[in-house]
Coordinates of C-alpha atoms in Angstrom, one line a residue:
M8 CA 331.5 180.6 162.4
A9 CA 327.8 179.4 161.6
A10 CA 326.6 182.2 162.8
S11 CA 329.2 184.9 161.0
S12 CA 327.7 183.1 157.6
Q13 CA 323.7 183.4 158.1
A14 CA 324.7 187.2 159.3
P15 CA 325.0 188.4 155.6
G16 CA 321.9 186.8 154.6
A17 CA 319.7 187.8 157.2
K18 CA 320.9 191.5 156.9
G19 CA 320.3 191.1 153.1
F20 CA 316.6 189.7 153.8
R21 CA 316.1 192.7 156.1
W22 CA 317.1 195.0 153.1
K23 CA 315.0 193.9 150.7
L24 CA 311.9 193.4 152.7
V25 CA 312.5 197.1 154.1
A26 CA 312.9 198.3 150.4
P27 CA 308.6 198.2 149.7
L28 CA 308.2 199.5 152.3
A29 CA 310.5 202.9 151.7
V30 CA 308.8 202.7 148.2
W31 CA 305.4 202.5 149.9
L32 CA 306.1 205.6 152.5
V33 CA 308.0 207.8 149.4
I34 CA 304.9 207.6 147.3
Y35 CA 302.1 207.9 150.0
L36 CA 304.3 210.9 151.1
W37 CA 304.7 212.7 147.6
P38 CA 302.4 215.6 147.1
V39 CA 299.6 213.9 145.0
P40 CA 299.7 214.6 141.7
A41 CA 297.0 217.0 139.5
G42 CA 294.1 215.0 138.2
L43 CA 294.3 212.3 140.9
N44 CA 292.8 212.4 144.3
V45 CA 294.6 210.8 147.3
N46 CA 292.7 207.2 147.6
Q47 CA 294.2 206.8 144.3
W48 CA 297.5 208.0 144.9
H49 CA 297.4 205.6 147.9
Y50 CA 296.5 202.5 146.4
F51 CA 299.6 203.1 143.6
A52 CA 301.8 203.3 146.6
V53 CA 300.4 200.1 147.5
F54 CA 300.7 198.7 144.3
A55 CA 304.5 200.2 143.4
A56 CA 305.0 198.3 146.6
V57 CA 304.4 195.1 145.8
I58 CA 306.2 195.3 142.3
T59 CA 309.3 196.6 144.0
G60 CA 308.6 193.7 146.4
L61 CA 308.7 190.8 143.8
I62 CA 311.7 192.3 141.4
L63 CA 313.3 192.0 145.3
E64 CA 311.8 189.1 146.2
S65 CA 312.0 190.3 149.6
M66 CA 309.8 186.6 150.3
P67 CA 307.7 184.0 148.6
V68 CA 306.3 186.4 145.9
G69 CA 303.2 184.5 146.4
A70 CA 303.5 186.6 150.1
V71 CA 304.1 189.9 148.5
G72 CA 300.9 189.6 146.5
F73 CA 298.6 188.3 149.2
I74 CA 299.8 191.1 151.8
G75 CA 299.5 193.8 149.3
L76 CA 296.4 192.7 148.2
T77 CA 295.6 192.5 151.7
V78 CA 296.6 195.9 152.3
A79 CA 294.3 197.8 149.2
G80 CA 291.2 195.8 150.9
V81 CA 291.5 196.5 154.6
A82 CA 292.4 200.7 153.7
G83 CA 289.1 200.0 151.1
Y84 CA 290.6 201.2 148.3
I85 CA 288.6 200.2 145.5
D86 CA 285.5 200.7 147.7
S87 CA 284.9 202.0 151.1
D88 CA 282.1 199.1 152.2
P89 CA 284.0 196.3 153.8
G90 CA 281.8 194.3 152.1
K91 CA 282.5 194.9 148.9
S92 CA 285.6 195.3 149.3
L93 CA 286.3 191.7 150.2
R94 CA 284.5 190.1 147.2
W95 CA 286.9 192.7 145.2
M96 CA 289.5 190.7 147.2
L97 CA 288.1 187.1 145.8
G98 CA 287.0 188.1 142.6
G99 CA 290.8 187.2 141.3
F100 CA 290.4 183.7 143.0
A101 CA 287.3 182.8 140.5
E102 CA 289.7 183.8 137.1
S103 CA 289.6 181.2 134.3
T104 CA 293.2 182.2 133.3
V105 CA 294.8 181.7 137.1
W106 CA 293.2 178.1 137.1
L107 CA 294.1 177.5 133.1
I108 CA 297.6 177.5 134.5
V109 CA 297.4 176.0 137.7
G110 CA 296.8 173.1 135.7
A111 CA 299.1 173.2 133.3
F112 CA 301.6 172.8 136.1
V113 CA 299.9 169.7 137.1
F114 CA 300.0 168.4 133.5
S115 CA 303.8 169.4 133.8
I116 CA 303.3 166.2 137.2
G117 CA 302.3 164.0 134.5
Y118 CA 305.1 164.3 132.6
R119 CA 307.6 163.8 135.2
K120 CA 305.7 160.9 137.0
S121 CA 305.1 159.3 133.7
Q122 CA 308.8 159.5 132.5
L123 CA 307.1 160.6 128.9
G124 CA 309.2 163.9 129.5
R125 CA 312.5 162.3 129.4
R126 CA 311.5 159.9 126.7
I127 CA 311.0 162.4 124.0
A128 CA 313.8 164.3 124.9
L129 CA 316.1 160.6 124.4
V130 CA 314.2 159.6 121.5
L131 CA 314.7 163.0 119.6
V132 CA 318.7 163.1 120.9
Q133 CA 319.0 159.7 119.9
R134 CA 317.6 160.2 116.2
L135 CA 319.1 164.1 115.4
G136 CA 322.6 163.6 117.4
S137 CA 324.7 162.0 115.0
N138 CA 326.6 165.2 114.5
T139 CA 326.4 168.4 116.6
L140 CA 324.1 170.9 114.2
G141 CA 322.0 167.9 114.6
L142 CA 322.2 167.7 118.2
G143 CA 321.0 171.1 118.3
Y144 CA 317.8 170.3 116.5
A145 CA 317.2 167.7 118.8
V146 CA 317.9 169.8 122.3
A147 CA 314.6 172.8 120.9
M148 CA 312.8 169.9 119.5
S149 CA 312.8 168.1 122.7
D150 CA 311.2 171.8 124.4
F151 CA 309.2 172.7 120.9
L152 CA 307.1 169.3 122.1
L153 CA 307.4 169.7 125.9
A154 CA 306.4 173.2 125.6
P155 CA 302.5 173.3 124.8
A156 CA 301.5 171.3 128.1
T157 CA 304.4 172.8 130.1
P158 CA 303.3 176.2 131.8
S159 CA 306.8 176.7 132.9
N160 CA 309.5 177.3 131.2
T161 CA 311.6 176.8 134.5
A162 CA 310.0 173.2 135.0
R163 CA 310.3 172.5 131.2
S164 CA 313.5 173.7 130.0
G165 CA 315.0 173.2 133.7
G166 CA 312.9 170.5 135.2
I167 CA 313.4 168.4 132.0
V168 CA 315.5 169.4 129.2
Y169 CA 318.6 170.6 131.3
P170 CA 319.0 167.2 133.2
I171 CA 319.1 165.0 130.0
I172 CA 321.6 168.0 128.2
S173 CA 323.8 168.4 130.6
N174 CA 325.3 164.8 130.7
I175 CA 326.0 165.4 126.8
P176 CA 328.8 167.8 127.0
R177 CA 330.7 165.7 129.6
I178 CA 330.8 162.8 127.1
Y179 CA 333.3 164.8 124.5
G180 CA 335.3 165.9 127.8
S181 CA 334.0 169.0 127.3
E182 CA 333.2 170.3 130.8
P183 CA 332.8 174.0 132.3
G184 CA 335.8 176.3 132.1
P185 CA 338.3 176.0 129.0
T186 CA 336.8 173.1 127.6
A187 CA 333.1 174.9 127.0
G188 CA 333.3 175.6 123.5
K189 CA 333.8 172.2 122.0
I190 CA 329.9 171.6 122.5
G191 CA 329.0 172.2 125.9
T192 CA 328.1 176.2 125.1
Y193 CA 326.4 175.2 122.4
V194 CA 324.1 172.8 123.7
M195 CA 323.3 174.7 126.4
W196 CA 323.0 178.1 124.9
T197 CA 320.8 176.1 122.2
A198 CA 318.6 175.0 124.7
F199 CA 318.1 178.5 126.2
A200 CA 317.4 180.6 123.0
S201 CA 315.0 177.9 122.0
T202 CA 312.9 178.1 125.7
A203 CA 312.1 181.7 125.0
V204 CA 310.7 180.8 121.5
T205 CA 308.0 178.3 122.7
S206 CA 307.6 180.3 125.2
S207 CA 306.0 182.8 123.1
L208 CA 304.5 180.3 120.6
F209 CA 302.1 178.8 122.7
F210 CA 300.0 180.2 125.1
T211 CA 300.4 177.7 127.4
A212 CA 304.2 177.2 127.3
L213 CA 305.1 180.2 130.1
A214 CA 302.9 181.1 132.8
P215 CA 303.1 184.7 132.6
N216 CA 301.2 184.7 129.0
A217 CA 298.0 184.3 131.1
A218 CA 298.4 187.0 133.4
A219 CA 299.3 189.5 130.4
L220 CA 296.1 188.5 128.6
A221 CA 294.3 188.9 131.7
I222 CA 295.8 192.4 132.2
A223 CA 295.0 193.1 128.5
K224 CA 292.0 191.9 128.5
K225 CA 290.6 194.0 131.7
T226 CA 292.7 197.1 130.5
V227 CA 292.1 197.1 127.2
G228 CA 289.0 194.7 126.1
V229 CA 291.7 192.2 124.1
E230 CA 291.0 189.1 124.6
V231 CA 292.6 185.7 122.2
S232 CA 291.8 181.7 122.2
W233 CA 294.6 179.2 122.3
G234 CA 294.7 179.2 118.7
Q235 CA 294.9 182.2 118.1
W236 CA 297.5 183.0 120.0
F237 CA 299.7 180.7 118.5
L238 CA 298.7 181.1 114.8
G239 CA 299.8 185.2 115.3
F240 CA 303.1 184.4 116.1
A241 CA 303.3 181.1 114.3
P242 CA 305.4 182.9 111.1
L243 CA 308.3 183.9 113.3
G244 CA 308.1 181.3 115.9
I245 CA 308.3 178.6 113.3
L246 CA 311.1 180.1 112.0
L247 CA 312.9 180.9 115.0
M248 CA 313.1 177.2 115.8
V249 CA 314.6 176.3 112.4
L250 CA 317.3 179.3 112.6
V251 CA 318.0 179.1 116.6
P252 CA 319.8 176.1 116.4
L253 CA 321.9 177.1 112.8
L254 CA 322.3 180.7 114.3
S255 CA 323.8 179.2 117.3
Y256 CA 325.6 177.0 116.0
L257 CA 327.3 180.1 114.4
V258 CA 327.9 182.2 117.1
C259 CA 328.6 179.7 119.6
R260 CA 331.3 177.7 117.2
P261 CA 331.5 174.2 118.9
E262 CA 335.0 172.5 118.3
V263 CA 333.1 169.0 117.8
K264 CA 331.2 168.6 114.8
R265 CA 330.0 165.1 114.9
S266 CA 328.6 163.4 117.5
P267 CA 327.5 159.5 117.2
E268 CA 328.6 159.1 120.9
I269 CA 325.4 160.7 122.1
S270 CA 323.0 158.6 119.9
E271 CA 324.4 155.7 121.6
W272 CA 324.0 157.2 124.8
A273 CA 320.6 158.2 124.0
A274 CA 319.8 154.8 122.9
K275 CA 321.8 153.1 126.6
E276 CA 319.0 155.4 128.7
L277 CA 316.2 154.4 126.4
V278 CA 316.8 150.6 126.6
E279 CA 317.0 150.9 130.5
M280 CA 313.8 153.1 130.6
G281 CA 312.1 149.8 128.6
P282 CA 309.3 150.1 126.3
M283 CA 306.7 152.7 127.4
S284 CA 304.9 151.8 130.1
R285 CA 300.9 152.6 130.7
N286 CA 301.1 155.6 132.0
E287 CA 303.1 157.0 129.7
W288 CA 300.5 155.9 126.6
I289 CA 297.7 157.4 129.0
M290 CA 299.6 160.9 129.3
L291 CA 300.6 160.7 125.4
G292 CA 296.8 160.1 124.7
L293 CA 295.5 163.2 127.3
I294 CA 297.9 165.6 125.8
V295 CA 297.0 164.8 122.3
L296 CA 293.2 165.1 124.0
A297 CA 293.9 168.4 125.4
M298 CA 295.2 169.8 122.6
F299 CA 292.7 168.7 120.5
L300 CA 290.2 170.2 122.7
W301 CA 292.4 173.8 123.3
I302 CA 292.8 174.0 119.2
A303 CA 289.4 173.0 118.5
G304 CA 287.0 173.7 120.8
S305 CA 288.2 177.7 120.9
S306 CA 287.3 177.4 117.2
P307 CA 284.1 179.4 116.2
D308 CA 284.0 176.9 113.2
I309 CA 284.7 173.6 115.3
H310 CA 281.6 172.4 117.6
V311 CA 282.9 170.4 119.7
P312 CA 280.4 168.8 122.3
V313 CA 281.2 167.9 125.6
L314 CA 278.8 167.0 128.2
G315 CA 275.9 168.6 126.3
S316 CA 277.9 171.3 125.6
N317 CA 279.2 172.7 122.1
F318 CA 281.8 174.6 122.9
V319 CA 284.8 173.8 125.4
N320 CA 286.1 176.3 127.4
A321 CA 290.2 176.5 127.7
T322 CA 290.6 175.8 131.5
T323 CA 287.6 173.2 131.4
V324 CA 289.5 171.2 129.4
V325 CA 292.3 171.6 131.9
F326 CA 290.2 170.2 134.6
I327 CA 288.9 167.3 132.2
V328 CA 292.3 166.2 131.8
I329 CA 293.3 166.4 134.9
S330 CA 289.8 164.2 136.3
L331 CA 291.4 161.8 133.6
M332 CA 295.0 162.0 135.2
L333 CA 293.3 160.8 138.4
V334 CA 291.1 158.5 137.1
T335 CA 293.6 156.5 135.4
G336 CA 295.9 156.7 138.0
V337 CA 298.5 158.8 135.9
I338 CA 298.7 161.1 139.4
E339 CA 297.4 161.2 142.3
F340 CA 295.9 163.8 144.4
A341 CA 298.4 163.9 146.8
D342 CA 300.6 165.3 144.1
I343 CA 298.7 168.2 143.2
V344 CA 298.1 169.1 146.9
S345 CA 302.6 168.9 147.1
E346 CA 302.8 170.9 144.1
K347 CA 304.3 174.1 145.5
S348 CA 304.9 175.7 142.4
A349 CA 301.4 175.2 141.4
W350 CA 300.1 177.2 144.4
E351 CA 302.2 179.7 144.5
V352 CA 301.3 180.7 141.0
F353 CA 298.0 180.5 142.6
F354 CA 298.0 183.2 145.2
Y355 CA 300.6 185.1 143.6
F356 CA 298.5 185.6 139.6
T357 CA 294.9 185.8 141.7
S358 CA 296.6 188.9 143.9
L359 CA 298.4 190.3 141.0
L360 CA 295.5 190.5 138.3
T361 CA 293.4 192.0 141.5
L362 CA 295.8 194.6 142.0
A363 CA 296.6 195.1 138.8
S364 CA 292.7 195.7 137.5
G365 CA 292.3 197.6 140.3
L366 CA 294.3 200.2 138.9
N367 CA 292.2 200.9 135.8
E368 CA 289.3 200.1 138.5
I369 CA 290.0 203.7 140.1
G370 CA 290.8 205.6 137.1
F371 CA 294.5 205.8 137.9
I372 CA 295.2 204.0 134.4
K373 CA 293.1 206.7 132.8
W374 CA 295.0 209.2 134.2
F375 CA 298.5 208.3 133.4
A376 CA 297.0 207.7 130.1
T377 CA 296.1 210.9 129.5
E378 CA 299.4 212.3 131.1
Y379 CA 301.8 210.3 129.6
A380 CA 300.7 209.8 125.9
K381 CA 300.7 213.9 125.8
P382 CA 304.4 213.9 124.4
L383 CA 303.8 211.2 121.5
A384 CA 300.8 212.5 120.7
G385 CA 302.7 214.7 118.1
L386 CA 304.3 211.0 116.7
S387 CA 302.0 208.9 113.9
P388 CA 300.6 205.8 115.6
S389 CA 303.3 203.6 114.0
T390 CA 306.1 205.4 115.6
A391 CA 304.6 205.5 118.4
M392 CA 303.5 201.5 118.6
L393 CA 307.0 200.8 118.2
L394 CA 308.4 203.4 120.8
L395 CA 306.6 201.5 123.3
V396 CA 307.3 197.9 121.8
A397 CA 310.8 198.7 122.3
L398 CA 310.5 200.4 125.4
F399 CA 308.3 197.3 126.8
F400 CA 310.8 194.7 125.4
W401 CA 314.0 196.5 126.7
I402 CA 313.1 197.9 129.9
H403 CA 313.2 193.8 131.0
Y404 CA 316.8 194.0 131.6
F405 CA 315.3 195.7 134.9
F406 CA 313.6 192.6 135.8
S407 CA 314.3 189.2 136.9
S408 CA 310.9 188.2 136.8
I409 CA 308.6 187.9 133.5
T410 CA 305.3 187.9 135.3
S411 CA 306.3 191.1 137.7
H412 CA 307.4 192.8 134.1
A413 CA 304.1 192.3 132.7
A414 CA 302.0 193.4 136.0
A415 CA 303.9 196.4 136.3
V416 CA 304.8 197.8 133.1
L417 CA 301.9 196.7 130.5
P418 CA 299.2 198.1 132.2
V419 CA 301.2 201.4 131.6
V420 CA 302.2 200.6 128.0
L421 CA 298.4 199.5 127.1
A422 CA 297.5 202.6 128.8
V423 CA 299.7 205.0 126.8
G424 CA 298.6 203.3 123.4
S425 CA 294.7 203.8 124.1
G426 CA 295.2 207.5 124.4
I427 CA 296.8 207.8 121.0
P428 CA 294.1 208.1 118.4
D429 CA 294.4 205.7 115.5
L430 CA 297.1 203.6 117.5
P431 CA 295.5 200.0 116.8
V432 CA 295.8 198.9 120.4
A433 CA 295.2 195.9 119.9
T434 CA 297.4 194.5 117.7
L435 CA 300.1 196.9 120.9
A436 CA 299.3 194.3 122.9
M437 CA 300.0 191.5 121.2
L438 CA 303.2 192.5 119.9
C439 CA 304.1 193.0 124.4
M440 CA 302.6 189.8 125.0
Y441 CA 304.7 188.3 122.5
S442 CA 307.9 189.4 123.5
L443 CA 307.4 188.2 127.3
G444 CA 308.9 184.6 126.3
L445 CA 311.5 186.4 123.7
M446 CA 312.8 188.8 126.0
G447 CA 313.5 186.2 128.3
V448 CA 317.2 185.3 126.2
I449 CA 318.2 188.8 126.8
S450 CA 320.1 188.1 130.2
P451 CA 321.2 185.5 133.0
Y452 CA 318.3 186.9 134.9
A453 CA 315.5 187.3 132.4
T454 CA 313.6 183.9 133.1
G455 CA 313.6 181.3 135.3
P456 CA 315.9 178.5 133.5
A457 CA 318.4 181.1 132.6
P458 CA 320.8 181.4 135.9
M459 CA 320.8 177.5 136.1
Y460 CA 321.7 177.9 132.7
F461 CA 324.4 180.7 133.6
G462 CA 325.5 178.7 136.7
S463 CA 325.8 175.8 134.5
G464 CA 329.8 177.0 133.9
Y465 CA 329.6 176.4 129.6
I466 CA 328.4 179.5 129.2
G467 CA 330.7 182.1 130.0
K468 CA 329.5 185.7 131.7
G469 CA 330.4 187.9 129.1
Q470 CA 329.4 185.3 126.8
F471 CA 326.0 185.1 128.0
W472 CA 325.2 189.2 128.2
G473 CA 327.2 189.1 124.5
F474 CA 324.7 186.0 123.1
G475 CA 321.4 187.7 125.0
L476 CA 322.0 190.7 123.0
I477 CA 322.8 189.1 119.7
F478 CA 319.3 186.5 119.8
G479 CA 317.4 189.6 121.8
L480 CA 317.9 192.1 118.5
L481 CA 317.3 189.0 116.0
Y482 CA 314.5 188.3 118.3
F483 CA 313.3 192.4 119.2
A484 CA 313.3 192.6 114.7
G485 CA 311.8 189.8 114.2
L486 CA 308.3 191.1 116.0
L487 CA 308.4 194.7 114.3
L488 CA 309.5 192.9 110.5
I489 CA 307.5 189.8 110.5
V490 CA 304.5 189.2 113.6
L491 CA 303.8 192.5 112.8
P492 CA 302.9 192.8 109.4
W493 CA 301.2 189.8 109.8
L494 CA 298.8 190.9 112.5
Q495 CA 297.9 194.1 110.4
T496 CA 296.7 191.6 108.0
R497 CA 294.4 189.3 109.5

């Protein structure tokens, strides 16, 4: 019995392992397109195989990228000199954006160990949870407050918010299945739809944001600070944070309209937690410090003296705060070492960003832009940009990873856009990057927390797809009608 239960899984794993190799072989053997040389085409075959492995999750994502990077380096696709090829392979490990995300994962350890994240969510539920709509705003606000310093929406929404709100529906007899509509569907969908917004609102709220910005910088030279990212999306992001609980209320139609018991439950949980501990106060102070340095330190009009310098890099802020967390005992070094997800991201992003930049270095992106911008040449720059943003957003139905989506599609879209005369490539890049968090709402597999909320049983299969389409259309319309004009005026 045990053997038979393992066989399907093993068979499935072999299929997923073979698929990237098949993609590599097909492209490798395919006639080299006009305008490319053999070296460029074979490098693209490796890159396509890596993306296939990431989409199918053939093995841990860090391993997929690492293997692809090794193959490209050993084959000498970027440089035939072994020493220079090795330096190219190792270059990504010095990327500041990768270390920014790894460090921000460590922040989430502090939230978790100090219990500050749990307390924030419970306080909001206690204060706003006397009626169902207010409860929705409490859920959304919990994610909003945690988002700036939690780079993983899976860790934030799935690891902090979800465990708390999953206790709420059962107080009203709202269980997965027939009674889910009482209040459970509303609570779960509000949490899920909110984390999609916060993931786009803050640069440090979603790990792929850093990867996308690194790709945009390498591909078309676009670079923005933490504050510039926030200000560019704020008109839509703040509006959506106000509207999402209300729209979810209208779409989900919860049967329970008032929920005084929720406030009482949260109050009891807070009593059991007791007053804020030393580590909670320290963690709160460190997060405020990080926010101040991120915003003020990246502004050309504000000079923040740090160790004799008038400017502090965003990644340096992470190192400063982590050092203070270690000195004060909020976390231990063993916690950092054991944070598997952080180190997986480190290898994953490092290899993926290096491989993506390699496409540009060998001239593949330039060739692609030249060839595939031709059908758009007759269109106006604004029409072409809208079509490219639409392609980037809605093609996410074919991806289960936002990071692999960004790595596979963003360089192509930016390359095509840069080949169209008078098209504002910087605006195109920002619209694509802002859409990364928003697109996570469209399907039950579109982003990390999605399978968790889908698997809760409170949101039916048909409901999830339907709600996802409704909110996806809303978010996409907001990008075009609010963010686009706002970016064009700045």
